[in-house]
PDB file of C-alpha atoms in Angstrom:
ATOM      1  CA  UNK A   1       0.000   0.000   0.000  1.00  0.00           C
ATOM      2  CA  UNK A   2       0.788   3.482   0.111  1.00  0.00           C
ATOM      3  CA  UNK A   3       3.360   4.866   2.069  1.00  0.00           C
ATOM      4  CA  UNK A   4       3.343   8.097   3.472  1.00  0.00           C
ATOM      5  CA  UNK A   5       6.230   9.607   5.624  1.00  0.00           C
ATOM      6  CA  UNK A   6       6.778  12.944   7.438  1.00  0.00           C
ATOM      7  CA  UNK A   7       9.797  14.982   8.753  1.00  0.00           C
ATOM      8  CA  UNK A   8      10.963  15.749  10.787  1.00  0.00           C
ATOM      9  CA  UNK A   9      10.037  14.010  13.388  1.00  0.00           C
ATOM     10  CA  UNK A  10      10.177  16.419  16.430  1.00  0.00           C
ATOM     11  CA  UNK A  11      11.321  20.120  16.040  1.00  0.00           C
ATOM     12  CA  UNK A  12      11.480  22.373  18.741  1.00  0.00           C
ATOM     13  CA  UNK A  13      10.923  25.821  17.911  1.00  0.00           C
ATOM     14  CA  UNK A  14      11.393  29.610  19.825  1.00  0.00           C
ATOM     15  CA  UNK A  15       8.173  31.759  19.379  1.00  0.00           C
ATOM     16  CA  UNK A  16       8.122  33.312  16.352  1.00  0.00           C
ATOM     17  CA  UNK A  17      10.296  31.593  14.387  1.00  0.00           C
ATOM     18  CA  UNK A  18       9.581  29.897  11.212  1.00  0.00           C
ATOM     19  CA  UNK A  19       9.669  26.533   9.709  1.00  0.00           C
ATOM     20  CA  UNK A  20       8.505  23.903   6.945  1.00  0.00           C
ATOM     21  CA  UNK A  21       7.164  20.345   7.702  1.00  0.00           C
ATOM     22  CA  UNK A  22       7.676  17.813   4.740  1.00  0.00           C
ATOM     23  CA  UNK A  23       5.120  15.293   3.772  1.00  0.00           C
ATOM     24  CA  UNK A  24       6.676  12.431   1.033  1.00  0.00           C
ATOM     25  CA  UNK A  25       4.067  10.001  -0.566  1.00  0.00           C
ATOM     26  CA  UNK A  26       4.982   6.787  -2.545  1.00  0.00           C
ATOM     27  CA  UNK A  27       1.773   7.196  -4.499  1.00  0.00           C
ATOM     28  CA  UNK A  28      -0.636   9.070  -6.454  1.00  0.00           C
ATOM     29  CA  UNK A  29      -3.242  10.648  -4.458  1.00  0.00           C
ATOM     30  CA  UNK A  30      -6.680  11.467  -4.840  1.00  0.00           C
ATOM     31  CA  UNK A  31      -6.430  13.972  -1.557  1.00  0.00           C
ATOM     32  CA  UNK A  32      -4.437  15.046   0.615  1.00  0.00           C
ATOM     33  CA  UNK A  33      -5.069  16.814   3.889  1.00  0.00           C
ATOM     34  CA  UNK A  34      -3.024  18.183   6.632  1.00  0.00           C
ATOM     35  CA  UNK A  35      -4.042  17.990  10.546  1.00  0.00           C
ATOM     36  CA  UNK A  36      -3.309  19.516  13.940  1.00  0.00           C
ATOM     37  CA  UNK A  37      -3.882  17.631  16.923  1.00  0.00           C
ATOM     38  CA  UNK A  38      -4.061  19.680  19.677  1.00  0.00           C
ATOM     39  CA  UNK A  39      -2.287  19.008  23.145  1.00  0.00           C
ATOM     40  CA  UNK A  40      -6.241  17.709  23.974  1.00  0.00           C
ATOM     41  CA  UNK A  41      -5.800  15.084  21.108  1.00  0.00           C
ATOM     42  CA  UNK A  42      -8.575  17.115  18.984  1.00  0.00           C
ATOM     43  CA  UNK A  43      -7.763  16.762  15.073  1.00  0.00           C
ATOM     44  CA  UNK A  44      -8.301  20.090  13.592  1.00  0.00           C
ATOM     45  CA  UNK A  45      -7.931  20.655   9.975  1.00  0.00           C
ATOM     46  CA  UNK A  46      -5.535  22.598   8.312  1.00  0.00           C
ATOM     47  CA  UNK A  47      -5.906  22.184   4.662  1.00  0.00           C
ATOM     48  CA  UNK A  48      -8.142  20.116   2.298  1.00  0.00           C
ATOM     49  CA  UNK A  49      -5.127  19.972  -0.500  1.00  0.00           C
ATOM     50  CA  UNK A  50      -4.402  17.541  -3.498  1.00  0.00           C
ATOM     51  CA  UNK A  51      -2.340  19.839  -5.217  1.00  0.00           C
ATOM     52  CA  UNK A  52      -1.703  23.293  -5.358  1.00  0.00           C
ATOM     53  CA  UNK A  53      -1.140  26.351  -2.780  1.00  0.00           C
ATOM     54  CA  UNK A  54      -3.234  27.522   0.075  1.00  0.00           C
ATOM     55  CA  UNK A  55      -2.689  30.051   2.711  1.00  0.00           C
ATOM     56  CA  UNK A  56      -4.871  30.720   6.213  1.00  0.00           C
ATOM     57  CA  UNK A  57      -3.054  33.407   8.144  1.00  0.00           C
ATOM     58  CA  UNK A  58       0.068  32.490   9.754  1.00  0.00           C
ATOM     59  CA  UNK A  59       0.068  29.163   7.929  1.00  0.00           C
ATOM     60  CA  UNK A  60       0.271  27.812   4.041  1.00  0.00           C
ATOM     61  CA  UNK A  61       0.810  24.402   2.196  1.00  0.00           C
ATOM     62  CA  UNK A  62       2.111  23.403  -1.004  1.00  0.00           C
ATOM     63  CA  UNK A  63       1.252  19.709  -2.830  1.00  0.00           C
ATOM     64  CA  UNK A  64       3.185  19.014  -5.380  1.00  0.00           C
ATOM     65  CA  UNK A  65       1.498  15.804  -6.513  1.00  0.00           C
ATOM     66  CA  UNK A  66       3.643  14.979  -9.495  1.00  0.00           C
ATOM     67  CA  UNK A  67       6.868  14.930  -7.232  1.00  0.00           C
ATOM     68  CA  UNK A  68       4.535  13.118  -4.506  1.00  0.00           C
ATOM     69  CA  UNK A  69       5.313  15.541  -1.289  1.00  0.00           C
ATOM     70  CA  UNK A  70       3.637  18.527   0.326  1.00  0.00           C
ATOM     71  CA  UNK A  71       4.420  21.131   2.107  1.00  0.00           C
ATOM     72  CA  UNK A  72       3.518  23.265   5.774  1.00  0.00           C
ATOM     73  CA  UNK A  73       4.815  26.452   6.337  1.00  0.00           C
ATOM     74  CA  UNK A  74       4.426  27.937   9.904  1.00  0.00           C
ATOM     75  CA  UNK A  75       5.228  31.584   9.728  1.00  0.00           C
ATOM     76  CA  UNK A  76       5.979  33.820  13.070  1.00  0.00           C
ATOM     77  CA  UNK A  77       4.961  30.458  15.284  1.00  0.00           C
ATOM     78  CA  UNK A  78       3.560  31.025  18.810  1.00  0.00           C
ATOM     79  CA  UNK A  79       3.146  28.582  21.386  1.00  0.00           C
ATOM     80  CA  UNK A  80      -0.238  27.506  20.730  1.00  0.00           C
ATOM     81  CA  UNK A  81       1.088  25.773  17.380  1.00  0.00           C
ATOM     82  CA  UNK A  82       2.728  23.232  19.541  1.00  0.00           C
ATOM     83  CA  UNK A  83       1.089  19.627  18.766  1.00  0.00           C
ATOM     84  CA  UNK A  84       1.156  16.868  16.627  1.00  0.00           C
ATOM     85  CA  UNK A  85       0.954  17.611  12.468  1.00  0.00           C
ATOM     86  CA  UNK A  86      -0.613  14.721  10.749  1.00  0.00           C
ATOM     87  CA  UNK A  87      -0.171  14.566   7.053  1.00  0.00           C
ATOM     88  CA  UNK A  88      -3.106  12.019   5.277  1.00  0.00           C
ATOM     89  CA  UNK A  89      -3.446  10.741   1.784  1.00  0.00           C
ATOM     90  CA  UNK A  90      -6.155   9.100  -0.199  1.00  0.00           C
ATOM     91  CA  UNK A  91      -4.023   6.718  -2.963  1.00  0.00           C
ATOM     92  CA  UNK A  92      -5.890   6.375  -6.254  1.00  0.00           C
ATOM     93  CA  UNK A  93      -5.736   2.965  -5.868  1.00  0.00           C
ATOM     94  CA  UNK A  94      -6.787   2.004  -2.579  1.00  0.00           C
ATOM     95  CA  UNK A  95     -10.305   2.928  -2.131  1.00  0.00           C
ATOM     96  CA  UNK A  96     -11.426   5.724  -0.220  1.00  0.00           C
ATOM     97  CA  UNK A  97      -9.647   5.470   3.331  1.00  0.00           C
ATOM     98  CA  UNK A  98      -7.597   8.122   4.297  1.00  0.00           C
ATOM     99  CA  UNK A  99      -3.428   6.879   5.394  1.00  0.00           C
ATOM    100  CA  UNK A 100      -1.775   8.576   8.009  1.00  0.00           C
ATOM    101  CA  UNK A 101       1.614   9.738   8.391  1.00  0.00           C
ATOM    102  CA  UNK A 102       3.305   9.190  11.794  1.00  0.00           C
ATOM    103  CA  UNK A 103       3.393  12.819  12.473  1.00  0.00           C
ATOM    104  CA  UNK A 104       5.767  15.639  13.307  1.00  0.00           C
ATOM    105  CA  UNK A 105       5.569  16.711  16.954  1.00  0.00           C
ATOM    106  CA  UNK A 106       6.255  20.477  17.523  1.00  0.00           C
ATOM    107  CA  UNK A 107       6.900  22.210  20.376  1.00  0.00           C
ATOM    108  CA  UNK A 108       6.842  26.218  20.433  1.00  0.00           C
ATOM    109  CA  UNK A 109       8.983  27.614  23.321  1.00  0.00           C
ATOM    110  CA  UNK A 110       7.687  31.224  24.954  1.00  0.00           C
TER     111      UNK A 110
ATOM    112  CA  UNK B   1     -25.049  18.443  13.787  1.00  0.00           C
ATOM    113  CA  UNK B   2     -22.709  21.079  13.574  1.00  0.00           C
ATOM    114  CA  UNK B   3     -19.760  18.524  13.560  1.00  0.00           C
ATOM    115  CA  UNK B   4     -18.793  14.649  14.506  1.00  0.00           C
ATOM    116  CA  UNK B   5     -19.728  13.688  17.696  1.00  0.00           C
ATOM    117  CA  UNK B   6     -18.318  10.360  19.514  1.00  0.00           C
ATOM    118  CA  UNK B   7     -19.922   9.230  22.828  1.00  0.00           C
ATOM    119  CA  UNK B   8     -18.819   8.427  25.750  1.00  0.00           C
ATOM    120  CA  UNK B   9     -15.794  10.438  25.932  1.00  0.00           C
ATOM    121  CA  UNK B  10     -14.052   8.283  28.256  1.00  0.00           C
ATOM    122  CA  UNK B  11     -14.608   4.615  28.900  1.00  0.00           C
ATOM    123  CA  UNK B  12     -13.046   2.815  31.845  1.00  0.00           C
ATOM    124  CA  UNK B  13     -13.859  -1.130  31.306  1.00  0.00           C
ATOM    125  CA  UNK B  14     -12.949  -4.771  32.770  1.00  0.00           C
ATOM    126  CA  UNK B  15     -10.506  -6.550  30.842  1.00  0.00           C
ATOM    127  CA  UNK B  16     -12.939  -9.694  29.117  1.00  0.00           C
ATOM    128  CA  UNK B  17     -16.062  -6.946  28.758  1.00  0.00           C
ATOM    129  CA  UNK B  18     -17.937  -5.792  25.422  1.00  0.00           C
ATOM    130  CA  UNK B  19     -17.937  -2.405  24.671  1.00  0.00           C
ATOM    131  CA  UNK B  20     -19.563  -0.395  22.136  1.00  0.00           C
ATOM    132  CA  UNK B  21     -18.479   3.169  21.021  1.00  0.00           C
ATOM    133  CA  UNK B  22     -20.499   5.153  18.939  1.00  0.00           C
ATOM    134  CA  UNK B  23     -20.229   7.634  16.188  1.00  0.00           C
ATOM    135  CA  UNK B  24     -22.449  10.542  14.876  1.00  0.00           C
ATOM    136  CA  UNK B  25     -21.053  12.168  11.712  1.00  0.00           C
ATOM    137  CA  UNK B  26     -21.962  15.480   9.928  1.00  0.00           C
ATOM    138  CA  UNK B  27     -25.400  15.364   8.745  1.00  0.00           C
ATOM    139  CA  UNK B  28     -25.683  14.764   5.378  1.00  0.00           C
ATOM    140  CA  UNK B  29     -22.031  13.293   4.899  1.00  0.00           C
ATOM    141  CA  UNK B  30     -22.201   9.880   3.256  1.00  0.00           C
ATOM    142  CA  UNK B  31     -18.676   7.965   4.308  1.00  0.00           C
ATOM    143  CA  UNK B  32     -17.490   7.498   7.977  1.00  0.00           C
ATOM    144  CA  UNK B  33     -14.072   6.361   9.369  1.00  0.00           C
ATOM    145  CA  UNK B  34     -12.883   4.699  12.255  1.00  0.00           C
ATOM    146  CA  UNK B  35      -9.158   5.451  13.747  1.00  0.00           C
ATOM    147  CA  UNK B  36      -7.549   4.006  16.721  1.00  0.00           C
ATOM    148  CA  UNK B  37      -4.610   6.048  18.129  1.00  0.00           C
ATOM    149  CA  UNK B  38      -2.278   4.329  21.108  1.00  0.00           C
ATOM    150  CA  UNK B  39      -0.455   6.155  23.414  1.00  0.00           C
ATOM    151  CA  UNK B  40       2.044   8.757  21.246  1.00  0.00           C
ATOM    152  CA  UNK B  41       1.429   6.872  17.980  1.00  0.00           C
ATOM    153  CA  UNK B  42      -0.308   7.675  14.686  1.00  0.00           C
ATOM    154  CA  UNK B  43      -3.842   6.793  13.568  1.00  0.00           C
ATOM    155  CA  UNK B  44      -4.345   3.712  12.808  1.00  0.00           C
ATOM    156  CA  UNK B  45      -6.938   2.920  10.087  1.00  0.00           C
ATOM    157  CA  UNK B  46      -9.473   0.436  11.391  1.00  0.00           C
ATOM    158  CA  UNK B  47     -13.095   0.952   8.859  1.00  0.00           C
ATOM    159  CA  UNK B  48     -14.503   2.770   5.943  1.00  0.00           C
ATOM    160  CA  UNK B  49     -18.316   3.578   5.471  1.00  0.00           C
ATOM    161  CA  UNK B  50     -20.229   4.747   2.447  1.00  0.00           C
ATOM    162  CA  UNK B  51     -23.213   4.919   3.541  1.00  0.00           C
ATOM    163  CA  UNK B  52     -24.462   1.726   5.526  1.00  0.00           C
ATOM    164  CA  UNK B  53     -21.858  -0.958   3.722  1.00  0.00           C
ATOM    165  CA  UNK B  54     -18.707  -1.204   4.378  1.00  0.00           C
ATOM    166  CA  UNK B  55     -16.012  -1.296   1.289  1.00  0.00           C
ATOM    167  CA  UNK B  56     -13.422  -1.627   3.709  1.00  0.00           C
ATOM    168  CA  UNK B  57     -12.501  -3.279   6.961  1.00  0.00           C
ATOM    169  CA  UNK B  58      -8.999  -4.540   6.335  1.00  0.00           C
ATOM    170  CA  UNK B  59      -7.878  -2.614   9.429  1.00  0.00           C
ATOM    171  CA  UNK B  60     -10.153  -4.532  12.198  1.00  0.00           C
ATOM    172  CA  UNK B  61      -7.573  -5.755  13.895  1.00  0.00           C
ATOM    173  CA  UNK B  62      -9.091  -8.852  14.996  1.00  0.00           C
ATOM    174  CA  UNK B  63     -12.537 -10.850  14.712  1.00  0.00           C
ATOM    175  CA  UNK B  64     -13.275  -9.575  18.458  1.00  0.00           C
ATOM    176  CA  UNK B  65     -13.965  -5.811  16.730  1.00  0.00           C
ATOM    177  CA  UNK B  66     -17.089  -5.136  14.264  1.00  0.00           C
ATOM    178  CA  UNK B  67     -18.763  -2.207  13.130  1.00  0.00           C
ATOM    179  CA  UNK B  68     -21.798  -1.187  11.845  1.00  0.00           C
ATOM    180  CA  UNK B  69     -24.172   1.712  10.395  1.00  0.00           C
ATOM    181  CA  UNK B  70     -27.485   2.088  10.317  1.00  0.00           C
ATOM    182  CA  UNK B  71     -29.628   4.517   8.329  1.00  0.00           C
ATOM    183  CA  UNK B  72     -26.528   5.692   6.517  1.00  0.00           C
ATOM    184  CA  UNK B  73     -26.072   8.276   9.601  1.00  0.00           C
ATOM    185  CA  UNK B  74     -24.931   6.774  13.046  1.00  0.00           C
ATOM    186  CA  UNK B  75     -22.363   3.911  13.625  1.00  0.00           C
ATOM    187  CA  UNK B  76     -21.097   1.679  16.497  1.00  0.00           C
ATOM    188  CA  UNK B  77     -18.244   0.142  17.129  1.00  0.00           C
ATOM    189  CA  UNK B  78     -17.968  -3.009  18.983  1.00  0.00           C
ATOM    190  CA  UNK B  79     -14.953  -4.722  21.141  1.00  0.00           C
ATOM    191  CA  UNK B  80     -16.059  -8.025  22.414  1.00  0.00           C
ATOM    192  CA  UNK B  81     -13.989  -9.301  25.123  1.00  0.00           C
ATOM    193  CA  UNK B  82     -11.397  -6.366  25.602  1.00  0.00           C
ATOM    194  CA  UNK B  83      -8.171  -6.900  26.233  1.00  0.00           C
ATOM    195  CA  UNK B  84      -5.541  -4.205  27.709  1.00  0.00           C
ATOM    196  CA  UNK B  85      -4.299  -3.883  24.069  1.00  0.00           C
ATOM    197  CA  UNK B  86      -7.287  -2.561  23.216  1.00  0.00           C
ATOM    198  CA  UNK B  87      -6.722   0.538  25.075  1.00  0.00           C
ATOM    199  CA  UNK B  88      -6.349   3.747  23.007  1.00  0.00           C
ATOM    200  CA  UNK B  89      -8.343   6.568  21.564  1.00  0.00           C
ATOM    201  CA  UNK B  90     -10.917   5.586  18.946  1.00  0.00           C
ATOM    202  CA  UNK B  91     -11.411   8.478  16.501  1.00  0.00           C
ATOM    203  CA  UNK B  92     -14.384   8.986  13.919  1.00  0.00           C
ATOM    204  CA  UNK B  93     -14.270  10.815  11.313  1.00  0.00           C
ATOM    205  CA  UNK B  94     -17.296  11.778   8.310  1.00  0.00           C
ATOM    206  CA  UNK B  95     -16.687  13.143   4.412  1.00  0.00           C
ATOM    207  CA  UNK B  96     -19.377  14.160   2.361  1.00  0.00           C
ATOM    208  CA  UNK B  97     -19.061  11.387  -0.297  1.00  0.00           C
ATOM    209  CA  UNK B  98     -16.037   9.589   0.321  1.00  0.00           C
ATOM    210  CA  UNK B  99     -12.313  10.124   0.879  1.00  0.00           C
ATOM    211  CA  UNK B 100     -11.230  10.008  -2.769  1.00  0.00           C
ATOM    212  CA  UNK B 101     -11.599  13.748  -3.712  1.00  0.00           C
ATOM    213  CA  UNK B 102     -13.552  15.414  -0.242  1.00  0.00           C
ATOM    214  CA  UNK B 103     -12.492  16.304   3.238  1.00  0.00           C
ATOM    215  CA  UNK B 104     -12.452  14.643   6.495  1.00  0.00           C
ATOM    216  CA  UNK B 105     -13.601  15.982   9.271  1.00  0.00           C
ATOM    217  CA  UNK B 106     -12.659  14.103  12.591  1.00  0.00           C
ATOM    218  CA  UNK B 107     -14.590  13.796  16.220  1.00  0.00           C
ATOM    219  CA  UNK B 108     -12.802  14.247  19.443  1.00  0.00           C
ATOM    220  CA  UNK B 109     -12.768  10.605  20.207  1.00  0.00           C
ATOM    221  CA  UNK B 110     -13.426   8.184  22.803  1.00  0.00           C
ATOM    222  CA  UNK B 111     -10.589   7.233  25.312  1.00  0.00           C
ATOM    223  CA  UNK B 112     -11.004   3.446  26.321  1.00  0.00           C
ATOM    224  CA  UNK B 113      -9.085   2.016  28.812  1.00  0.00           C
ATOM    225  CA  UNK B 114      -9.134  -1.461  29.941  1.00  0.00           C
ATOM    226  CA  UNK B 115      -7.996  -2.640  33.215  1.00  0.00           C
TER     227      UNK B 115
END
């Protein structure tokens, strides 16, 4: 099946700096969103994004679905970003279920 | 409703005991998900719904777990016989037609743990 892996792993960050999470798929995808699960293990979604570029505020992805990766920028963080990011993938071939990447767990230091 | 709703929110059970979680998606959304997450891990893909059938159940990860939906709206999940490996959060999560080309919206789960 369809892989899906995320980096980096952990990243610590100080408030207000920047930084990019990296989402690879082995795949085509149908869809591709991105999560945040908050420190109360709530999912909350980011961005509904199969290809293309989206920004909300402080934050902005990039799929690049021929290459098979996409991209979360976190601008000017704060320490209410700090959580789990959860990239997810729908593979063309493989039905509707959405696959999970393990995660990157951020922390945002005041 | 206004978004997924799981009930209970916590669920404390005897190791050996049935248990069944349950699952109310967005109105109107025709597939449902269910997740299990252990302790610091990812989610783990357990069921697909469009509307009351079920296209795919590879993830169950044993005979002793079923699922069903009724009335293509509500759904139940069932753990006969729990055992302490059972214990994680179950997440739920609805799309309007189906995770090939819509968006997911999750619940905020229901934390079993078996003793």
């Amino acid at each position: 099946g369809i892989q899906v892996e995320q980096s980096p792993p952990d990243l610590i960050l100080q408030e207000g700096a920047n930084s990019t999470l990296r989402c690879n798929f082995s795949d085509s995808v149908n869809n591709l969103q991105w999560f945040h699960q908050n420190p109360w293990g709530q999912l909350i979604n980011l961005f509904y994004i199969p290809s293309g570029t989206k920004q909300n505020g402080r934050l902005s992805a990039t799929t690049v679905a021929t290459e098979r990766y996409s991209l979360l920028y976190i601008s000017s963080s704060q320490t209410t970003d700090s959580g789990v990011y959860f990239c997810a993938v729908v593979a063309y071939n493989q039905g509707g279920k959405l696959i999970f990447g393990q995660g990157t767990e951020l922390s945002v230091k005041p | 409703g206004a978004g997924v709703s799981q009930s209970p929110s916590n669920k404390v059970t005897e190791k050996g005991k049935d248990v069944e979680l349950r699952c109310d998606p967005i109105s109107g959304h025709t597939a449902l998900y269910w997740y299990r997450q252990s302790l610091g891990q990812g989610l783990e893909f357990l069921i697909y719904f469009q509307g009351n059938s079920a296209p795919d159940k590879s993830g169950l990860p044993s005979d002793r777990f079923s699922a069903e939906r009724t009335g293509g709206s509500v759904s139940t999940l069932t753990i006969q016989r729990t055992q302490q490996e059972d214990s994680a959060v179950y997440l739920c999560a609805s799309s309007p037609q189906g995770g090939l080309v819509t968006e997911a919206f999750f619940g905020q789960g229901t934390r079993l743990t078996v003793v």
